[in-house]
Tab-separated table of C-alpha atoms in Angstrom:
chain	number	residue	atom	x	y	z
A	1	MET	CA	-4.508	-31.540	-1.610
A	2	LYS	CA	-8.043	-31.783	-0.286
A	3	ALA	CA	-10.022	-28.536	-0.274
A	4	GLY	CA	-13.328	-27.605	1.328
A	5	ILE	CA	-15.606	-24.685	0.469
A	6	VAL	CA	-18.084	-23.465	3.073
A	7	GLY	CA	-20.813	-21.360	1.517
A	8	ALA	CA	-20.352	-23.044	-1.846
A	9	THR	CA	-23.656	-21.868	-3.337
A	10	GLY	CA	-22.808	-18.153	-3.231
A	11	TYR	CA	-21.023	-16.299	-6.019
A	12	GLY	CA	-17.654	-16.506	-4.258
A	13	GLY	CA	-18.088	-20.218	-3.625
A	14	ILE	CA	-18.991	-20.873	-7.265
A	15	GLU	CA	-15.840	-19.126	-8.474
A	16	LEU	CA	-13.728	-21.007	-5.941
A	17	LEU	CA	-15.062	-24.320	-7.221
A	18	ARG	CA	-14.317	-23.330	-10.820
A	19	LEU	CA	-10.752	-22.286	-9.989
A	20	LEU	CA	-9.941	-25.213	-7.701
A	21	ASN	CA	-11.335	-27.674	-10.235
A	22	ASN	CA	-8.531	-26.580	-12.586
A	23	HIS	CA	-5.799	-26.364	-9.945
A	24	PRO	CA	-3.157	-29.068	-10.505
A	25	GLN	CA	-2.508	-29.567	-6.773
A	26	ILE	CA	-6.158	-30.077	-5.750
A	27	THR	CA	-7.258	-33.721	-5.799
A	28	SER	CA	-10.677	-33.375	-4.156
A	29	ILE	CA	-13.161	-30.634	-3.352
A	30	THR	CA	-15.894	-30.953	-0.727
A	31	LEU	CA	-18.738	-28.440	-0.748
A	32	TYR	CA	-20.560	-27.412	2.427
A	33	SER	CA	-23.832	-25.590	2.920
A	34	SER	CA	-25.754	-24.984	6.137
A	35	SER	CA	-29.030	-24.382	4.279
A	36	GLN	CA	-28.899	-26.810	1.341
A	37	ALA	CA	-27.039	-29.846	2.705
A	38	GLY	CA	-27.932	-33.065	0.914
A	39	GLU	CA	-28.735	-31.367	-2.378
A	40	LYS	CA	-26.756	-32.015	-5.532
A	41	PHE	CA	-24.727	-28.921	-6.420
A	42	GLU	CA	-25.191	-29.548	-10.134
A	43	ASP	CA	-28.975	-29.373	-9.699
A	44	ILE	CA	-28.593	-25.840	-8.357
A	45	TYR	CA	-25.965	-24.830	-10.937
A	46	PRO	CA	-26.356	-27.015	-14.042
A	47	GLN	CA	-23.393	-25.335	-15.731
A	48	PHE	CA	-21.183	-27.561	-13.561
A	49	GLN	CA	-22.627	-30.826	-14.884
A	50	GLY	CA	-20.311	-33.258	-16.630
A	51	GLU	CA	-17.188	-33.016	-14.470
A	52	GLN	CA	-18.151	-34.697	-11.217
A	53	THR	CA	-21.075	-34.870	-8.812
A	54	HIS	CA	-20.960	-32.808	-5.630
A	55	ILE	CA	-23.434	-33.421	-2.821
A	56	LEU	CA	-23.573	-30.462	-0.451
A	57	GLN	CA	-22.419	-31.542	3.011
A	58	ASP	CA	-23.292	-30.549	6.557
A	59	LEU	CA	-20.583	-28.774	8.533
A	60	VAL	CA	-18.719	-31.061	10.938
A	61	PRO	CA	-15.761	-28.900	12.072
A	62	ASP	CA	-13.917	-31.613	14.025
A	63	MET	CA	-13.760	-33.823	10.927
A	64	MET	CA	-13.165	-31.001	8.452
A	65	LYS	CA	-10.125	-29.556	10.200
A	66	GLU	CA	-8.356	-32.952	10.180
A	67	ASP	CA	-9.519	-34.381	6.823
A	68	LEU	CA	-8.921	-31.267	4.691
A	69	ASP	CA	-5.752	-29.384	3.831
A	70	VAL	CA	-7.413	-26.025	3.189
A	71	ILE	CA	-10.857	-24.658	4.018
A	72	PHE	CA	-12.313	-21.616	2.258
A	73	LEU	CA	-15.038	-19.735	4.120
A	74	ALA	CA	-17.191	-18.001	1.491
A	75	THR	CA	-19.804	-17.050	4.050
A	76	PRO	CA	-21.821	-13.942	4.928
A	77	ALA	CA	-20.521	-11.618	7.618
A	78	GLY	CA	-21.032	-12.977	11.108
A	79	VAL	CA	-20.579	-16.663	10.235
A	80	SER	CA	-16.836	-17.211	10.069
A	81	SER	CA	-16.245	-15.345	13.331
A	82	GLN	CA	-18.108	-18.203	15.018
A	83	LEU	CA	-16.913	-21.017	12.756
A	84	THR	CA	-13.190	-20.260	12.576
A	85	PRO	CA	-12.431	-21.136	16.245
A	86	LYS	CA	-14.032	-24.542	15.681
A	87	LEU	CA	-11.841	-25.162	12.622
A	88	GLN	CA	-8.561	-24.042	14.199
A	89	GLY	CA	-6.046	-26.334	15.804
A	90	GLY	CA	-6.238	-29.077	13.212
A	91	HIS	CA	-4.478	-29.904	9.967
A	92	ALA	CA	-6.329	-27.482	7.694
A	93	LYS	CA	-5.349	-23.941	6.770
A	94	ILE	CA	-8.266	-21.485	6.803
A	95	ILE	CA	-8.910	-18.748	4.236
A	96	ASP	CA	-11.844	-16.507	5.129
A	97	LEU	CA	-13.449	-14.498	2.315
A	98	SER	CA	-15.881	-12.638	4.582
A	99	GLY	CA	-15.072	-9.464	6.487
A	100	ASP	CA	-15.109	-11.098	9.919
A	101	LEU	CA	-11.361	-11.423	10.445
A	102	ARG	CA	-9.996	-8.368	8.624
A	103	ILE	CA	-10.495	-5.645	11.221
A	104	LYS	CA	-8.233	-6.110	14.235
A	105	ASP	CA	-10.234	-3.843	16.557
A	106	ALA	CA	-13.277	-5.895	17.591
A	107	SER	CA	-15.266	-2.844	18.666
A	108	LEU	CA	-14.625	-1.196	15.292
A	109	TYR	CA	-15.904	-4.303	13.495
A	110	GLU	CA	-19.075	-4.303	15.580
A	111	GLN	CA	-19.609	-0.598	14.893
A	112	TRP	CA	-19.384	-0.979	11.093
A	113	TYR	CA	-20.862	-4.466	10.595
A	114	ASN	CA	-23.494	-4.402	13.352
A	115	LYS	CA	-22.544	-7.966	14.312
A	116	GLY	CA	-20.605	-9.599	17.107
A	117	ALA	CA	-16.863	-9.714	16.457
A	118	ALA	CA	-14.546	-12.708	16.486
A	119	SER	CA	-12.505	-13.257	19.618
A	120	ASN	CA	-9.238	-11.360	20.018
A	121	GLU	CA	-7.391	-14.686	19.903
A	122	VAL	CA	-8.769	-15.421	16.443
A	123	LEU	CA	-8.195	-11.858	15.205
A	124	GLU	CA	-4.582	-11.907	16.352
A	125	LYS	CA	-3.842	-15.058	14.353
A	126	ALA	CA	-5.578	-13.920	11.162
A	127	VAL	CA	-3.142	-12.515	8.596
A	128	TYR	CA	-4.398	-9.897	6.143
A	129	GLY	CA	-4.112	-11.586	2.753
A	130	LEU	CA	-3.084	-8.825	0.353
A	131	PRO	CA	-0.339	-10.808	-1.409
A	132	GLU	CA	1.466	-7.917	-3.064
A	133	TRP	CA	2.067	-6.272	0.309
A	134	ASN	CA	2.047	-9.070	2.890
A	135	LYS	CA	3.663	-12.048	1.187
A	136	GLU	CA	6.021	-13.168	3.951
A	137	ARG	CA	3.375	-13.212	6.669
A	138	ILE	CA	0.905	-15.001	4.375
A	139	GLN	CA	3.419	-17.783	3.731
A	140	ASP	CA	3.618	-18.501	7.466
A	141	ALA	CA	-0.102	-18.139	8.231
A	142	ASP	CA	-2.643	-20.693	9.438
A	143	VAL	CA	-5.576	-18.294	9.041
A	144	ILE	CA	-5.963	-15.749	6.230
A	145	ALA	CA	-8.365	-12.811	6.185
A	146	ASN	CA	-8.915	-12.409	2.461
A	147	PRO	CA	-9.293	-8.685	1.635
A	148	GLY	CA	-12.544	-7.143	0.517
A	149	CYS	CA	-13.133	-6.302	-3.122
A	150	PHE	CA	-13.182	-2.510	-2.768
A	151	PRO	CA	-10.184	-2.477	-0.392
A	152	THR	CA	-8.172	-4.619	-2.837
A	153	ALA	CA	-8.669	-2.119	-5.654
A	154	ALA	CA	-8.160	0.914	-3.414
A	155	LEU	CA	-5.122	-0.341	-1.500
A	156	LEU	CA	-3.258	-1.603	-4.561
A	157	GLY	CA	-3.820	1.828	-6.105
A	158	LEU	CA	-2.739	3.757	-3.014
A	159	GLY	CA	0.019	1.551	-1.612
A	160	PRO	CA	3.164	2.897	-3.312
A	161	LEU	CA	2.439	6.578	-2.643
A	162	VAL	CA	1.262	6.080	0.949
A	163	LYS	CA	4.141	3.741	1.784
A	164	GLU	CA	6.617	6.351	0.475
A	165	GLY	CA	4.969	9.109	2.527
A	166	LEU	CA	4.200	11.147	-0.585
A	167	VAL	CA	0.524	11.823	0.166
A	168	LYS	CA	-0.982	14.644	2.200
A	169	ALA	CA	-2.532	12.832	5.129
A	170	ASP	CA	-6.019	14.335	4.804
A	171	SER	CA	-6.357	14.288	1.012
A	172	ILE	CA	-7.393	10.739	0.028
A	173	ILE	CA	-10.650	10.368	-1.897
A	174	VAL	CA	-11.729	7.003	-3.321
A	175	ASP	CA	-14.637	7.086	-5.777
A	176	ALA	CA	-15.518	3.435	-6.471
A	177	LYS	CA	-18.021	1.661	-8.732
A	178	SER	CA	-19.049	-1.994	-8.672
A	179	GLY	CA	-21.134	-4.434	-10.678
A	180	VAL	CA	-24.198	-5.941	-9.033
A	181	SER	CA	-22.531	-9.294	-8.211
A	182	GLY	CA	-20.673	-7.448	-5.457
A	183	ALA	CA	-23.918	-7.444	-3.472
A	184	GLY	CA	-23.996	-11.245	-3.444
A	185	LYS	CA	-26.441	-13.818	-4.713
A	186	ASN	CA	-29.480	-12.983	-2.599
A	187	PRO	CA	-31.650	-10.378	-4.348
A	188	ASN	CA	-32.519	-7.042	-2.775
A	189	PRO	CA	-34.291	-3.882	-3.929
A	190	LEU	CA	-30.988	-2.207	-4.892
A	191	THR	CA	-29.980	-5.023	-7.270
A	192	HIS	CA	-33.429	-5.835	-8.660
A	193	PHE	CA	-33.186	-5.766	-12.469
A	194	ALA	CA	-35.943	-3.179	-12.883
A	195	HIS	CA	-34.106	-0.843	-10.507
A	196	ALA	CA	-30.470	-1.473	-11.415
A	197	GLN	CA	-30.814	-1.621	-15.209
A	198	GLU	CA	-30.167	1.755	-16.874
A	199	ASN	CA	-29.501	3.238	-13.454
A	200	PHE	CA	-26.441	4.539	-11.608
A	201	GLN	CA	-26.664	4.827	-7.851
A	202	ILE	CA	-24.518	5.759	-4.893
A	203	TYR	CA	-25.058	3.658	-1.773
A	204	LYS	CA	-23.893	3.322	1.853
A	205	VAL	CA	-22.730	6.939	1.819
A	206	ASN	CA	-20.059	7.456	4.523
A	207	ARG	CA	-20.967	4.118	6.112
A	208	HIS	CA	-19.609	1.362	3.881
A	209	GLN	CA	-18.126	-1.455	5.986
A	210	HIS	CA	-14.933	-1.491	3.892
A	211	ILE	CA	-13.901	1.975	5.126
A	212	PRO	CA	-12.207	0.790	8.369
A	213	GLU	CA	-10.454	-2.009	6.474
A	214	ILE	CA	-8.921	0.481	4.042
A	215	GLU	CA	-7.941	2.893	6.815
A	216	GLN	CA	-6.429	0.115	8.929
A	217	GLN	CA	-4.016	-0.913	6.180
A	218	LEU	CA	-3.183	2.669	5.182
A	219	SER	CA	-2.276	3.464	8.793
A	220	GLU	CA	0.106	0.485	8.848
A	221	TRP	CA	1.960	1.998	5.902
A	222	TYR	CA	1.825	5.582	7.199
A	223	SER	CA	0.813	6.098	10.803
A	224	ASP	CA	-0.203	9.745	10.374
A	225	ILE	CA	-2.800	9.063	7.684
A	226	ASP	CA	-6.200	10.712	8.221
A	227	PRO	CA	-9.627	9.154	7.561
A	228	VAL	CA	-10.411	8.695	3.884
A	229	THR	CA	-13.425	9.798	1.875
A	230	PHE	CA	-14.795	6.612	0.311
A	231	SER	CA	-17.892	6.421	-1.875
A	232	THR	CA	-19.410	3.393	-3.613
A	233	HIS	CA	-21.711	3.277	-6.617
A	234	LEU	CA	-23.695	0.493	-8.250
A	235	VAL	CA	-23.230	0.104	-12.009
A	236	PRO	CA	-25.643	-1.981	-14.163
A	237	MET	CA	-23.092	-4.655	-15.073
A	238	THR	CA	-22.508	-8.106	-13.637
A	239	ARG	CA	-18.936	-7.854	-12.374
A	240	GLY	CA	-16.034	-5.490	-12.109
A	241	ILE	CA	-14.768	-2.677	-9.868
A	242	MET	CA	-13.243	0.642	-10.828
A	243	ALA	CA	-11.727	2.748	-8.058
A	244	THR	CA	-10.878	6.275	-9.163
A	245	ILE	CA	-8.578	7.639	-6.475
A	246	TYR	CA	-7.573	11.259	-5.883
A	247	VAL	CA	-4.667	12.237	-3.633
A	248	GLN	CA	-2.772	15.452	-3.017
A	249	LEU	CA	1.011	15.127	-3.073
A	250	ASN	CA	3.187	16.700	-0.420
A	251	LYS	CA	6.100	17.200	-2.830
A	252	ASN	CA	6.597	17.832	-6.525
A	253	LEU	CA	6.825	14.738	-8.724
A	254	THR	CA	7.104	14.368	-12.477
A	255	GLU	CA	5.039	11.824	-14.400
A	256	ASP	CA	8.138	9.647	-14.743
A	257	GLU	CA	8.898	9.803	-11.031
A	258	LEU	CA	5.279	8.945	-10.227
A	259	ARG	CA	5.254	5.943	-12.554
A	260	ASN	CA	8.661	4.767	-11.372
A	261	THR	CA	7.368	4.725	-7.787
A	262	PHE	CA	4.620	2.303	-8.774
A	263	GLU	CA	6.839	0.167	-10.970
A	264	ARG	CA	9.393	-0.180	-8.202
A	265	TYR	CA	6.773	-1.904	-6.053
A	266	TYR	CA	4.900	-3.870	-8.700
A	267	THR	CA	7.334	-4.908	-11.440
A	268	THR	CA	7.884	-8.302	-9.825
A	269	GLU	CA	4.218	-8.817	-8.886
A	270	PRO	CA	2.555	-11.164	-11.408
A	271	PHE	CA	-0.979	-9.807	-11.040
A	272	VAL	CA	-0.524	-6.026	-10.963
A	273	ARG	CA	-0.069	-4.260	-14.292
A	274	VAL	CA	0.870	-0.562	-14.325
A	275	ARG	CA	-0.171	1.164	-17.530
A	276	GLU	CA	2.028	3.313	-19.730
A	277	GLU	CA	1.625	7.088	-19.579
A	278	GLY	CA	-1.718	8.202	-21.002
A	279	SER	CA	-3.297	4.738	-20.779
A	280	PHE	CA	-6.119	4.031	-18.317
A	281	PRO	CA	-7.809	0.664	-17.717
A	282	CYS	CA	-11.475	-0.275	-17.892
A	283	THR	CA	-13.171	-3.140	-16.085
A	284	LYS	CA	-13.289	-5.304	-19.225
A	285	ASP	CA	-9.477	-5.295	-19.230
A	286	VAL	CA	-9.428	-7.576	-16.167
A	287	TYR	CA	-12.769	-9.404	-16.568
A	288	GLY	CA	-12.509	-13.032	-15.456
A	289	SER	CA	-8.916	-12.685	-14.216
A	290	ASN	CA	-6.822	-12.135	-11.101
A	291	TYR	CA	-5.261	-8.963	-12.476
A	292	CYS	CA	-5.378	-5.471	-11.035
A	293	ASP	CA	-4.648	-2.880	-13.734
A	294	ILE	CA	-3.566	0.603	-12.662
A	295	GLY	CA	-3.414	3.819	-14.653
A	296	LEU	CA	-2.235	7.095	-13.170
A	297	THR	CA	-1.421	10.684	-13.938
A	298	ILE	CA	-0.508	13.878	-12.149
A	299	ASP	CA	-2.051	17.317	-12.549
A	300	THR	CA	0.936	19.654	-12.298
A	301	ARG	CA	-1.382	22.616	-11.608
A	302	THR	CA	-2.899	21.131	-8.464
A	303	LYS	CA	-0.273	18.505	-7.476
A	304	ARG	CA	-3.192	16.082	-7.412
A	305	VAL	CA	-2.679	12.518	-8.606
A	306	THR	CA	-5.489	10.551	-10.227
A	307	ILE	CA	-5.157	6.759	-9.936
A	308	VAL	CA	-7.509	4.366	-11.709
A	309	SER	CA	-7.493	0.811	-10.311
A	310	VAL	CA	-9.671	-1.951	-11.776
A	311	ILE	CA	-10.303	-5.552	-10.704
A	312	ASP	CA	-12.848	-8.312	-11.182
A	313	ASN	CA	-14.676	-8.156	-7.846
A	314	LEU	CA	-15.447	-11.901	-7.764
A	315	LEU	CA	-11.874	-12.909	-8.590
A	316	LYS	CA	-9.068	-10.579	-7.501
A	317	GLY	CA	-11.673	-9.150	-5.142
A	318	ALA	CA	-12.534	-12.562	-3.697
A	319	ALA	CA	-12.006	-16.095	-5.073
A	320	SER	CA	-8.838	-15.915	-7.161
A	321	GLN	CA	-7.072	-13.805	-4.541
A	322	ALA	CA	-7.987	-16.549	-2.043
A	323	VAL	CA	-6.383	-19.132	-4.352
A	324	GLN	CA	-3.352	-16.860	-4.737
A	325	ASN	CA	-3.078	-16.844	-0.944
A	326	MET	CA	-3.400	-20.637	-0.882
A	327	ASN	CA	-0.541	-20.900	-3.366
A	328	LEU	CA	1.653	-18.758	-1.128
A	329	ILE	CA	0.806	-20.732	2.026
A	330	PHE	CA	1.643	-24.067	0.401
A	331	GLN	CA	4.642	-22.687	-1.526
A	332	TYR	CA	3.267	-23.275	-5.004
A	333	GLU	CA	4.176	-20.900	-7.808
A	334	GLU	CA	1.948	-17.872	-7.228
A	335	LYS	CA	0.081	-18.119	-10.547
A	336	THR	CA	-0.724	-21.841	-10.250
A	337	GLY	CA	-4.315	-22.581	-11.200
A	338	LEU	CA	-5.111	-18.956	-12.020
A	339	SER	CA	-6.088	-18.168	-15.591
A	340	PRO	CA	-3.346	-15.953	-16.991
A	341	LEU	CA	-5.458	-13.763	-19.286
A	342	PRO	CA	-8.762	-11.906	-18.910
A	343	VAL	CA	-11.923	-12.819	-20.817
A	344	TYR	CA	-12.851	-10.447	-23.656
A	345	PRO	CA	-15.304	-9.221	-24.825
């Protein structure tokens, strides 16, 4: 297959190139950049020298949608909403890693992202690409809205209990931490080394753009769910997300019943690993992989469940989940081209 990456010079684009370069079904990769077209990719990122030479290309949607089999949009918010309509209707499948196509309510997107939304026609065709929960629709999709990094960790941790209706509707609290790569490649005062190093900071309090994405999916599983409390923190590490989730149960469960609920949903999923009782994951346990590791326990005094969900934000939270979605669309084995084990230390 022929793949294209739009926004190839960002962190998500770099990881896509690395993964697709090792994918047995990908025969060519074309890199596109609106700001650095004509430059040699290996001059920008010398760690990619030695395999092949990539010259960054201008975007020509009419050619791209017919010449390529799959196009990944690793672009900032506000770009793919305008670009996707130009790429539709051709041969290529589209996988968007930005937030532009995830939220079905256009007015809600504009409220949280402060940008113009994609057209309703585009939003209706975009399938939410959380493979563990939406596999059948992904396999039939032409356009995929790849989930955000925080929503991936939060939703995989919440899914079994919310889907079973075991959670008090107003009780969900998600306390999430991310490495600085989650803010993207372009520097800003929050991620400046002198500020981020040896620091721990909450940000976007009650206004993170991933909140409506999380609530949208939760309401599909359980229509009576209330708004969630969702907080994000910046940790002085390069990559990784830990979502510590607190929910109040609406019925009594034992530890075994709690764990069995999760295992019933995830035993057959190749990239979700539910820990044994008393074991909780750390971000290094999934570093450089497509895994989501989940640890959980119940406080019998309060009926409150604590769920710890960890992912690599650049991989399961972005690039490798996009490749997982590509595998499903083209009916390859789900793990094809995805490194089976995390990197440690």
